[in-house]
Tab-separated table of C-alpha atoms and ligand atoms in Angstrom:
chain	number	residue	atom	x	y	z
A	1	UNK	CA	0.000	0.000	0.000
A	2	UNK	CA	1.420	3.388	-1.360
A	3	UNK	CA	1.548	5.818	1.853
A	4	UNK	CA	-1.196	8.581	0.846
A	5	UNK	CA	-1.073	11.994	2.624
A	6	UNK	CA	-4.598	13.694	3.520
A	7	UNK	CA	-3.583	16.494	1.165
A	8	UNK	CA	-5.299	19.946	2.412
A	9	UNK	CA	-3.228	21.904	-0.899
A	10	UNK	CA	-5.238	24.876	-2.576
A	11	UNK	CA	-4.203	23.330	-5.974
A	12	UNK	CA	-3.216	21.702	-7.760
A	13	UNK	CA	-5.237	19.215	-5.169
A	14	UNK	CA	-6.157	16.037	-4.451
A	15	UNK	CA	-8.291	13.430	-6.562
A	16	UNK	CA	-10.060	10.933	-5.693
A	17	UNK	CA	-8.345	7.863	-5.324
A	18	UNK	CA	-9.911	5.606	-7.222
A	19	UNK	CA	-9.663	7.791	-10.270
A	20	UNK	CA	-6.368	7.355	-9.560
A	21	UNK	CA	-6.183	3.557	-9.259
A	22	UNK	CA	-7.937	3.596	-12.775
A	23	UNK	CA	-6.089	5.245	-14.594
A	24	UNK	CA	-2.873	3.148	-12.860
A	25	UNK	CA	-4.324	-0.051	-13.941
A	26	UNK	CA	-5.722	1.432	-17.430
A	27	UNK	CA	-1.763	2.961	-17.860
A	28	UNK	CA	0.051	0.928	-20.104
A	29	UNK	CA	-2.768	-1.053	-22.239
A	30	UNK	CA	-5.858	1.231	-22.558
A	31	UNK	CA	-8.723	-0.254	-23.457
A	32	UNK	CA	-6.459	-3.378	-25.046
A	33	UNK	CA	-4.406	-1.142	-27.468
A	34	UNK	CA	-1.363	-2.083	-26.500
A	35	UNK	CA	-0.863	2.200	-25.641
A	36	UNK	CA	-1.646	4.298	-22.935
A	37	UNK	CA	-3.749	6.785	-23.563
A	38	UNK	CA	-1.045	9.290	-23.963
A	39	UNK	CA	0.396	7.995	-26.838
A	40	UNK	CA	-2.824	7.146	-28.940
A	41	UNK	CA	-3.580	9.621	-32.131
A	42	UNK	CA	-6.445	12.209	-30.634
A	43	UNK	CA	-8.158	11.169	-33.751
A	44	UNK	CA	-8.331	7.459	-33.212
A	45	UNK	CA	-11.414	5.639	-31.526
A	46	UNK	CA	-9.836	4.311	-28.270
A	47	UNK	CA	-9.219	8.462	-27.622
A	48	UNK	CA	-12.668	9.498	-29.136
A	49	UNK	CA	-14.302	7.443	-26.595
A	50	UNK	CA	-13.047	9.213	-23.586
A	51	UNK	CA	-12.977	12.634	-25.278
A	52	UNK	CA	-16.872	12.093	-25.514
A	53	UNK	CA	-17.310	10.440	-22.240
A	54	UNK	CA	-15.752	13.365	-20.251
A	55	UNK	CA	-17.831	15.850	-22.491
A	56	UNK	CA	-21.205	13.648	-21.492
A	57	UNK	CA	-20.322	13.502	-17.968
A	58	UNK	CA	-19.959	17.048	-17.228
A	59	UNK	CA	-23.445	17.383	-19.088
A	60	UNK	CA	-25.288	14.699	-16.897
A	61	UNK	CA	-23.571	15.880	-13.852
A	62	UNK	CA	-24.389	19.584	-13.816
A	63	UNK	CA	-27.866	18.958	-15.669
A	64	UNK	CA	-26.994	20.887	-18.721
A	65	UNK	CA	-29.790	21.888	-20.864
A	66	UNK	CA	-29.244	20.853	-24.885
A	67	UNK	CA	-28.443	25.223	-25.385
A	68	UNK	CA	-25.694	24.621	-24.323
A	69	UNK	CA	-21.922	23.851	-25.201
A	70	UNK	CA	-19.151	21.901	-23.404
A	71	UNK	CA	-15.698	22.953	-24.257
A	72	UNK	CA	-12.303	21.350	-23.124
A	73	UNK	CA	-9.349	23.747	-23.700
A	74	UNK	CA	-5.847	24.504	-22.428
A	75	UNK	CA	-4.240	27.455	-20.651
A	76	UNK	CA	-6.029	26.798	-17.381
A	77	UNK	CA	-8.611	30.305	-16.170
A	78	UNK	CA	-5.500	32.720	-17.098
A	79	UNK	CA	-6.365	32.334	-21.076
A	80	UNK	CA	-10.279	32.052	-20.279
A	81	UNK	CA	-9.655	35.924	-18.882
A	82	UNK	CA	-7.922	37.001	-21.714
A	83	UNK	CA	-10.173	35.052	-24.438
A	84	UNK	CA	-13.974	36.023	-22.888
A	85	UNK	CA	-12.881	39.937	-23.518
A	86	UNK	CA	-11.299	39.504	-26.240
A	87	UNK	CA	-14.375	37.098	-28.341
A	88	UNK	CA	-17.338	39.326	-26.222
A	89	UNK	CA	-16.167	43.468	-25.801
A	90	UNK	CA	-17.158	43.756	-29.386
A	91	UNK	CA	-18.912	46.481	-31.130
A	92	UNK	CA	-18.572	48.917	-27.912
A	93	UNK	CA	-19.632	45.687	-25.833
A	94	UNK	CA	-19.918	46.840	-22.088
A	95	UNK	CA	-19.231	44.621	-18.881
A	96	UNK	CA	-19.544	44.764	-15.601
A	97	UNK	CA	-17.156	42.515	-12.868
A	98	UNK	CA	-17.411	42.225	-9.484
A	99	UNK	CA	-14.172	42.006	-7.828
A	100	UNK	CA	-14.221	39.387	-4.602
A	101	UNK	CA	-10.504	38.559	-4.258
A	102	UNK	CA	-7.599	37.773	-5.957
A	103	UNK	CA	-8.682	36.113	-8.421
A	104	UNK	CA	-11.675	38.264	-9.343
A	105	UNK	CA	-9.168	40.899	-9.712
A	106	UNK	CA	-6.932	39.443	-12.487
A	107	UNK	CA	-10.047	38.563	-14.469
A	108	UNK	CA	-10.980	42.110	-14.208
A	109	UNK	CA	-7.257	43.374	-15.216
A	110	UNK	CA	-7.354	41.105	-17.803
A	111	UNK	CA	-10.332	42.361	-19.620
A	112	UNK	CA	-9.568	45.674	-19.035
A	113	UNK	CA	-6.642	45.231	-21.399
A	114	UNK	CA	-8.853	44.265	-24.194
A	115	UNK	CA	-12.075	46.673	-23.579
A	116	UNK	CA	-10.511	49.839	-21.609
A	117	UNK	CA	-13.758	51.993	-20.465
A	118	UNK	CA	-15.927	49.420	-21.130
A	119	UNK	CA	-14.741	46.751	-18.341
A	120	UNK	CA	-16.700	48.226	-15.059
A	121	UNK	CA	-16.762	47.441	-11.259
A	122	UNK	CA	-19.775	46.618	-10.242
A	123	UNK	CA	-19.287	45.805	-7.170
A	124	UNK	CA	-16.213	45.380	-5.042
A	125	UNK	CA	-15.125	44.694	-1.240
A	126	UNK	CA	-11.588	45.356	-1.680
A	127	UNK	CA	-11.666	48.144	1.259
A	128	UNK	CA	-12.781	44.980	3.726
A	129	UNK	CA	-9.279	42.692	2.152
A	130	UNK	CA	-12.494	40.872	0.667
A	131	UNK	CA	-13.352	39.054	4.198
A	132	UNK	CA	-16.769	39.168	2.443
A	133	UNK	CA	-18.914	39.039	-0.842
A	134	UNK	CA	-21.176	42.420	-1.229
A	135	UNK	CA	-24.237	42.946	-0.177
A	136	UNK	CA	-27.481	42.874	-2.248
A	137	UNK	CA	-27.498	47.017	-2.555
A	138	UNK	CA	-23.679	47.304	-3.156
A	139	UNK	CA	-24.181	45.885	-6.650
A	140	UNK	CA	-23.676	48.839	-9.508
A	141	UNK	CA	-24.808	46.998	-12.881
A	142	UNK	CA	-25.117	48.934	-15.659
A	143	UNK	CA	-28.650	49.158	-18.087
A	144	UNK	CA	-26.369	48.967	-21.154
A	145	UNK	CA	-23.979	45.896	-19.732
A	146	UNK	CA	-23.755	42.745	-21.799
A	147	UNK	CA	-22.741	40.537	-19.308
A	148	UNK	CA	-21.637	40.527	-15.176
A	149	UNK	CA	-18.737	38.268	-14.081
A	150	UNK	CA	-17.751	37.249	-11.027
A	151	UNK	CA	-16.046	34.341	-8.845
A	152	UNK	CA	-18.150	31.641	-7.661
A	153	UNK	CA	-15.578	30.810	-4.981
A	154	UNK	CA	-12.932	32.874	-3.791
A	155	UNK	CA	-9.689	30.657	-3.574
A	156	UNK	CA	-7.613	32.843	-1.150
A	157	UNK	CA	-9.982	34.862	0.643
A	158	UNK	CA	-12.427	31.564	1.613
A	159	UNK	CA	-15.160	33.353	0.291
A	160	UNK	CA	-18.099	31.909	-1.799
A	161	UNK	CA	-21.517	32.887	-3.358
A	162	UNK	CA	-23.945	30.782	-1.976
A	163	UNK	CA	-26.820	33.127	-4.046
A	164	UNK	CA	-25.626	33.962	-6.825
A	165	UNK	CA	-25.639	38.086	-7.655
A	166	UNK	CA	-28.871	39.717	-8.684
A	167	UNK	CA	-29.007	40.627	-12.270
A	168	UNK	CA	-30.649	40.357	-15.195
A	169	UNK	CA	-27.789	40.472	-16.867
A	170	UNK	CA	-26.034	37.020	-18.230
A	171	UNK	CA	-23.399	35.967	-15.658
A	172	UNK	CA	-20.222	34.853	-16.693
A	173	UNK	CA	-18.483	32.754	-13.604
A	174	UNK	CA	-15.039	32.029	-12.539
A	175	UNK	CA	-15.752	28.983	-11.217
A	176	UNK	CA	-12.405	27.091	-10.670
A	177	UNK	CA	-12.141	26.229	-7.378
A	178	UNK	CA	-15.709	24.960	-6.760
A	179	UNK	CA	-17.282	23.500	-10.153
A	180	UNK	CA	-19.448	20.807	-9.362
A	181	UNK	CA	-18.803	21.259	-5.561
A	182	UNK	CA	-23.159	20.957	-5.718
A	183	UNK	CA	-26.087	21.081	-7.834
A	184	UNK	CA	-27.075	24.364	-9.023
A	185	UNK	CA	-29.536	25.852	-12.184
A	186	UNK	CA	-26.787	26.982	-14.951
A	187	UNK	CA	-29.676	28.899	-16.985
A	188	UNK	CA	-28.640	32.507	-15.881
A	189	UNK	CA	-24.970	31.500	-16.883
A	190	UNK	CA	-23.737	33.180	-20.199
A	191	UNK	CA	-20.295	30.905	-19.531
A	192	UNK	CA	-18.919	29.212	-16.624
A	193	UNK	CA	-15.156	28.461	-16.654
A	194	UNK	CA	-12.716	26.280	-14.459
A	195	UNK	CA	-9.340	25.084	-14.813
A	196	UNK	CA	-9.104	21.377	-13.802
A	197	UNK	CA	-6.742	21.204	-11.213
A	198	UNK	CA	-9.016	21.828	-8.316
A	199	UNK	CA	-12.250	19.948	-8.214
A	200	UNK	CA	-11.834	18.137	-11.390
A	201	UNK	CA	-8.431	16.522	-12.426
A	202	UNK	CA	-5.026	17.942	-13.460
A	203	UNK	CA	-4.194	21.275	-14.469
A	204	UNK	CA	-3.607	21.661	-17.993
A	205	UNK	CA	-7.375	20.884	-18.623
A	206	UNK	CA	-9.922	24.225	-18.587
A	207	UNK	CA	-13.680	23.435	-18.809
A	208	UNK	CA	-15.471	25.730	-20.527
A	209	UNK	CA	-19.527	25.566	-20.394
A	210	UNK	CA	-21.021	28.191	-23.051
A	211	UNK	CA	-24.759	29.100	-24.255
A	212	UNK	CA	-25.404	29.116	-27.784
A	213	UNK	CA	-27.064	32.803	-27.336
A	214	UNK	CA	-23.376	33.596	-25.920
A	215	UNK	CA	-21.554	31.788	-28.419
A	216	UNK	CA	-23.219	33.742	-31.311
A	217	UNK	CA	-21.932	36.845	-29.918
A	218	UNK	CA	-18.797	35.609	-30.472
A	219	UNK	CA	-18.556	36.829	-33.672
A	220	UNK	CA	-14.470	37.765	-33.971
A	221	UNK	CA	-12.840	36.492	-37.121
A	222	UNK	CA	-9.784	38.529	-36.648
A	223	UNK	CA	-8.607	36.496	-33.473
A	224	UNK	CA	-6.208	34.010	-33.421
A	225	UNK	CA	-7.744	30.922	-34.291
A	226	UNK	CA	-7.070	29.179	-30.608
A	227	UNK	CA	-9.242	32.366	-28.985
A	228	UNK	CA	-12.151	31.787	-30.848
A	229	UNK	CA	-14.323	30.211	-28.447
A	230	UNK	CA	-16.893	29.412	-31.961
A	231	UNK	CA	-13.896	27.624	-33.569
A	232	UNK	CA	-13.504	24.835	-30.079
A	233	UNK	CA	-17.009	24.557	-30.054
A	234	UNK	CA	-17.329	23.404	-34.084
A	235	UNK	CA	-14.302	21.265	-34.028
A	236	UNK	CA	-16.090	19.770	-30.403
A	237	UNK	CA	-12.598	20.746	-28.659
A	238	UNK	CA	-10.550	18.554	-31.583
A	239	UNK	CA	-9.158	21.795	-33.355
A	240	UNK	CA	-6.024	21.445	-32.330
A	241	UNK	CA	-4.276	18.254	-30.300
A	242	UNK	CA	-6.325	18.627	-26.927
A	243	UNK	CA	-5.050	17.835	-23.533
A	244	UNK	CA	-5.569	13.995	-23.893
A	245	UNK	CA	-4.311	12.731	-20.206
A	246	UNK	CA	-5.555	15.210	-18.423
A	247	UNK	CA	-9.278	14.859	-20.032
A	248	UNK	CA	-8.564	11.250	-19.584
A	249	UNK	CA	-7.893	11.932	-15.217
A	250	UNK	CA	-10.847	14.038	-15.658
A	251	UNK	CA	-12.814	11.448	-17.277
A	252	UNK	CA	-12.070	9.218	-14.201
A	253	UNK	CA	-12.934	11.629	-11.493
A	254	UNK	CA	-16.400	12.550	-13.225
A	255	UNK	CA	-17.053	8.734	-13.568
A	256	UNK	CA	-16.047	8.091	-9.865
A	257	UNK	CA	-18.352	11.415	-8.646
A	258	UNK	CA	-21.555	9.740	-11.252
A	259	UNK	CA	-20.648	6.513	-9.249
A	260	UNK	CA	-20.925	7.666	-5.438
A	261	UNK	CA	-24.315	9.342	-6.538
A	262	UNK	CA	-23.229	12.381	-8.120
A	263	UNK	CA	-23.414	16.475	-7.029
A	264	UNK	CA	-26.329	15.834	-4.665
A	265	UNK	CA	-24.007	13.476	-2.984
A	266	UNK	CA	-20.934	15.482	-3.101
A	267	UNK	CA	-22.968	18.386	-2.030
A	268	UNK	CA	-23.729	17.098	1.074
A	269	UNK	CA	-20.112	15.629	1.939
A	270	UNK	CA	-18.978	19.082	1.279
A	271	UNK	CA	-21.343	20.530	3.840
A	272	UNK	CA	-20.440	18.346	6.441
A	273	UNK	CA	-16.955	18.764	6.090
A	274	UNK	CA	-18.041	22.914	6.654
A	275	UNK	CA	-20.070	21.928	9.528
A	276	UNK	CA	-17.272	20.182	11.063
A	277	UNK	CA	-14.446	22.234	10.293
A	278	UNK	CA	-16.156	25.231	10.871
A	279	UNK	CA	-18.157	23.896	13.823
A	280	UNK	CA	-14.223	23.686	15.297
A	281	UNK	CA	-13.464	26.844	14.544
A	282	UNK	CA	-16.558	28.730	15.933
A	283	UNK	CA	-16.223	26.621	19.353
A	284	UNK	CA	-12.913	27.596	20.133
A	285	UNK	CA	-13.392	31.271	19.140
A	286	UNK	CA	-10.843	32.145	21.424
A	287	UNK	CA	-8.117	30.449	19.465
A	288	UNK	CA	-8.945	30.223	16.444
A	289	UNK	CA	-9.991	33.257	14.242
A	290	UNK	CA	-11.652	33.333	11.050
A	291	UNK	CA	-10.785	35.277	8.255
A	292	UNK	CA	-14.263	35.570	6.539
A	293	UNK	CA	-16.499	38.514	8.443
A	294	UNK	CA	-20.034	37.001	7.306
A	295	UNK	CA	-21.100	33.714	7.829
A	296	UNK	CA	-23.273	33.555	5.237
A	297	UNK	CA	-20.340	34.326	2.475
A	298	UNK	CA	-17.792	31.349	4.314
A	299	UNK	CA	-16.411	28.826	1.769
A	300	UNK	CA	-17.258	25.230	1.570
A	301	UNK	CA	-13.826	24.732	-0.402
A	302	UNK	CA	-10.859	27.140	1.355
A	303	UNK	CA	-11.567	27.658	5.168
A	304	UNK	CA	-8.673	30.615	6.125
A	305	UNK	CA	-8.138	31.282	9.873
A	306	UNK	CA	-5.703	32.743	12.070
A	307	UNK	CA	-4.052	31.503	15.261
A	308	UNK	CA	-3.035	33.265	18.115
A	309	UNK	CA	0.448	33.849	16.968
A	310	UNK	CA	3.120	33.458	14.171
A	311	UNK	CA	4.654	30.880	15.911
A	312	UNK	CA	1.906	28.787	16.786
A	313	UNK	CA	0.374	28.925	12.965
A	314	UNK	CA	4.173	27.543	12.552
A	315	UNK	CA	3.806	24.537	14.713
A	316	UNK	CA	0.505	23.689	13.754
A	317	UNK	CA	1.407	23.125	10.261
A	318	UNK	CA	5.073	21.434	10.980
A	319	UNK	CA	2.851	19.112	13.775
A	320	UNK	CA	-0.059	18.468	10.956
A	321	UNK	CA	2.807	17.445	8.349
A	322	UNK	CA	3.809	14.553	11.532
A	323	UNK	CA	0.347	13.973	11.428
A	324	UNK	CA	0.409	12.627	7.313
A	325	UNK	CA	-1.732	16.434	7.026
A	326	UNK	CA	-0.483	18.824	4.310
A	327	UNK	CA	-0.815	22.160	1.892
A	328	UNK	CA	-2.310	24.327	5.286
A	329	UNK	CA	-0.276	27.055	5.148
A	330	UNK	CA	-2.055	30.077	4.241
A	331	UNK	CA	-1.958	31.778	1.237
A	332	UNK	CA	1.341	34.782	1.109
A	333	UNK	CA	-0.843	37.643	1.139
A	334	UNK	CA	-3.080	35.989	3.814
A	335	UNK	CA	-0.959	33.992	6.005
A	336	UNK	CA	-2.414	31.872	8.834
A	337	UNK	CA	-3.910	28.173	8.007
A	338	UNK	CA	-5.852	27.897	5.055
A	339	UNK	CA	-7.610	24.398	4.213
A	340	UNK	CA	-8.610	23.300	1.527
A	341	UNK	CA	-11.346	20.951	1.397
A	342	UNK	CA	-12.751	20.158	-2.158
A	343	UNK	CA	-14.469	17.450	-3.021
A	344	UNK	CA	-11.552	14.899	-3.047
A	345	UNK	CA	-11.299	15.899	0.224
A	346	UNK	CA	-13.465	12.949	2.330
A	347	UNK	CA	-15.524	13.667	5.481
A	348	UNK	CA	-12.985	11.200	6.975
A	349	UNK	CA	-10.026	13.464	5.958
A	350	UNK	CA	-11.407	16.473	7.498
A	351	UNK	CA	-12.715	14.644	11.209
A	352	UNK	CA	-8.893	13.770	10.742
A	353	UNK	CA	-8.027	17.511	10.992
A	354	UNK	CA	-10.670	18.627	13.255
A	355	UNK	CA	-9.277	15.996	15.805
A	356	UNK	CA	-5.806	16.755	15.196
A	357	UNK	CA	-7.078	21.095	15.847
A	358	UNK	CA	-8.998	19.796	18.867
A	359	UNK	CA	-5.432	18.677	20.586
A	360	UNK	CA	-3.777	21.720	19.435
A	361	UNK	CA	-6.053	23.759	21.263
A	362	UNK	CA	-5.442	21.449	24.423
A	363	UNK	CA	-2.083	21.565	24.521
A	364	UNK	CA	-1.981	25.393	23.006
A	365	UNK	CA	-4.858	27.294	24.055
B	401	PLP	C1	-6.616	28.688	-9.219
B	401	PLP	C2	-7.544	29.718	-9.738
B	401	PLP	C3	-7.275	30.412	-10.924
B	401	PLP	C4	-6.012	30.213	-11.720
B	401	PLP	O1	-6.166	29.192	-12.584
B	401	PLP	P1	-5.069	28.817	-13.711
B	401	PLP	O2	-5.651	27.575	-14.246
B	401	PLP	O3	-3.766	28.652	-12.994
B	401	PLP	O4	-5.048	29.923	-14.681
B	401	PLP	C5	-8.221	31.311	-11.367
B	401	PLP	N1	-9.363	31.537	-10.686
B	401	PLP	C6	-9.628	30.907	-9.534
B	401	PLP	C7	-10.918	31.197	-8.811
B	401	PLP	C8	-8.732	29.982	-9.030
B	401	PLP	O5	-9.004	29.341	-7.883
């Protein structure tokens, strides 16, 4: 038996072992051709299978109506910034983004390099370091905006929409480190966009989900032909050589999440793991101190919190590492613990932890 670490990292992050296993066993022959799956032609059938497998699965799994598309591309959420201004701010195009964190932030710089004036805030907490999302009258969406993006889950601040913003507007959603963390109705989603290597498989894998409505604004003919979101979705993500292996580890997680009964199932995993973890945190206020102001806004997938002292956040994650427990060192800008608990993270895993911060406390506190 191969000594497995509960693995707490931000990303990339754990998978689920038996997607794992899989694709150990499936490594050298797959599917009896003698290849792995790396070295197979992306146009021959043993690869087509998976390729369309991994496309169906994301449909069945997030309940995705027949309007819309399923895209697998490369260049993880840092070309999706660059690519959604540069196919959508056309013709004087206007958008509005709501900056929650980090990561809401470089979408935002992003698209201001391609549309200038007409990339808005329309909404933003960075006064508060982000310890929370906006409130329902802090939003500033413009009559004449095409679309409103924003960051379903905010990676380094622990926050995460649990409503989504009020608009009328078509969202477009950052949603890479908490895709499929539950069930939830896509139909006010313009495009929703992930890199893999938190929730779903390895990085070099970005899902893109797109409505046709969406995808028809996407006129551009002068772009590159790898930015043109209308080119992936007519060559069904075989334009170019795609990502093979890592659709293939995606393949296996999605099959392994349809097989232990899908998001319902991982949705309520993922709130017990908040219960518990953040059950812990809340009993020994004291001690432990969250970063996140509101409740309400509190992440199901990065839980930051402070200890008492520098030394003591030290010790904790040196005394976790003894304790087969790693990645909890906060983010840079952060600092404290931060863990992450996606869904390859089990129940199990994070009792593990919430025993191992019920000692601390004892022999700490
Ligand atoms: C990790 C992360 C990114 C960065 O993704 P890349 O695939 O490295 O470009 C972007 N947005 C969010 C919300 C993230 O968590």
């Amino acid at each position: 038996m191969t000594n497995r670490v509960i693995n707490f990292y931000a990303g990339p992050a754990g998978l689920p072992l038996p997607a794992l296993e899989r694709a150990k066993e499936e490594l050298l022959d797959f599917a009896g051709s003698g290849m792995s799956v790396m070295e197979i032609s992306h146009r021959a059938k043993e690869y087509d299978a998976v390729h369309e497998e991994a496309l169906a699965l994301v449909r069945e799994l997030m309940g995705l109506p027949a309007n819309y598309k399923v895209l697998l591309l490369q260049g993880g959420a840092h070309l999706a910034f660059g690519m959604i201004p540069l196919n959508l701010l056309r013709g004087g195009r206007k958008a509005d983004y709501i900056l929650t964190g980090n990561w809401a932030e470089k979408a935002y710089k992003e698209a201001k390099l391609v549309g200038g004036e007409n990339v808005r805030v329309g909404a933003s907490t960075k006064d508060e370091k982000y310890a929370r999302l906006p409130k329902a009258g802090e939003y500033k969406i413009g009559t004449d905006s095409s679309f409103v993006h924003f960051t379903s889950n905010n990676t380094v601040e622990g926050t995460q929409f649990k409503a989504f913003p009020k608009t009328d507007k078509p969202y477009i959603c950052d949603m890479s480190s908490d895709i499929m963390w539950r069930p939830f109705d896509v139909s006010n989603f313009g495009i929703i966009y992930a890199g893999a290597q938190k929730n779903l498989g390895p990085s070099g894998v970005t899902l893109v989900i797109i409505r046709d409505d969406v995808l028809e604004m996407c006129e551009a003919q002068d772009l590159p032909s790898y930015l043109r979101f209308k080119l992936h979705a007519e060559k069904n993500s075989l334009y170019n050589t795609p990502p093979c292996f890592g659709i293939y580890i995606l393949r296996n997680v999605l099959a392994y999440n349809k097989s232990i009964g899908g998001l319902k199932a991982i949705e309520a995993n993922n709130l017990k793991k908040g219960e518990l973890l953040y059950g812990c945190i809340d009993k020994h206020a004291g001690f432990f101190k969250p970063f996140v102001t509101e409740k309400a806004d509190r992440s199901m997938m990065n839980v930051d919190f402070f200890l008492p002292t520098e030394a003591l956040t030290d010790t904790f994650v040196k005394e976790a590492k003894k304790n087969n427990m790693v990645g909890l060192k906060g983010y840079r800008d952060v600092g404290g613990i931060r863990a992450s608990t996606y869904n390859a993270v089990t129940v199990d895993n994070v009792k593990t932890l919430v025993s191992f911060m019920e000692e601390f406390v004892k022999k700490n506190g």
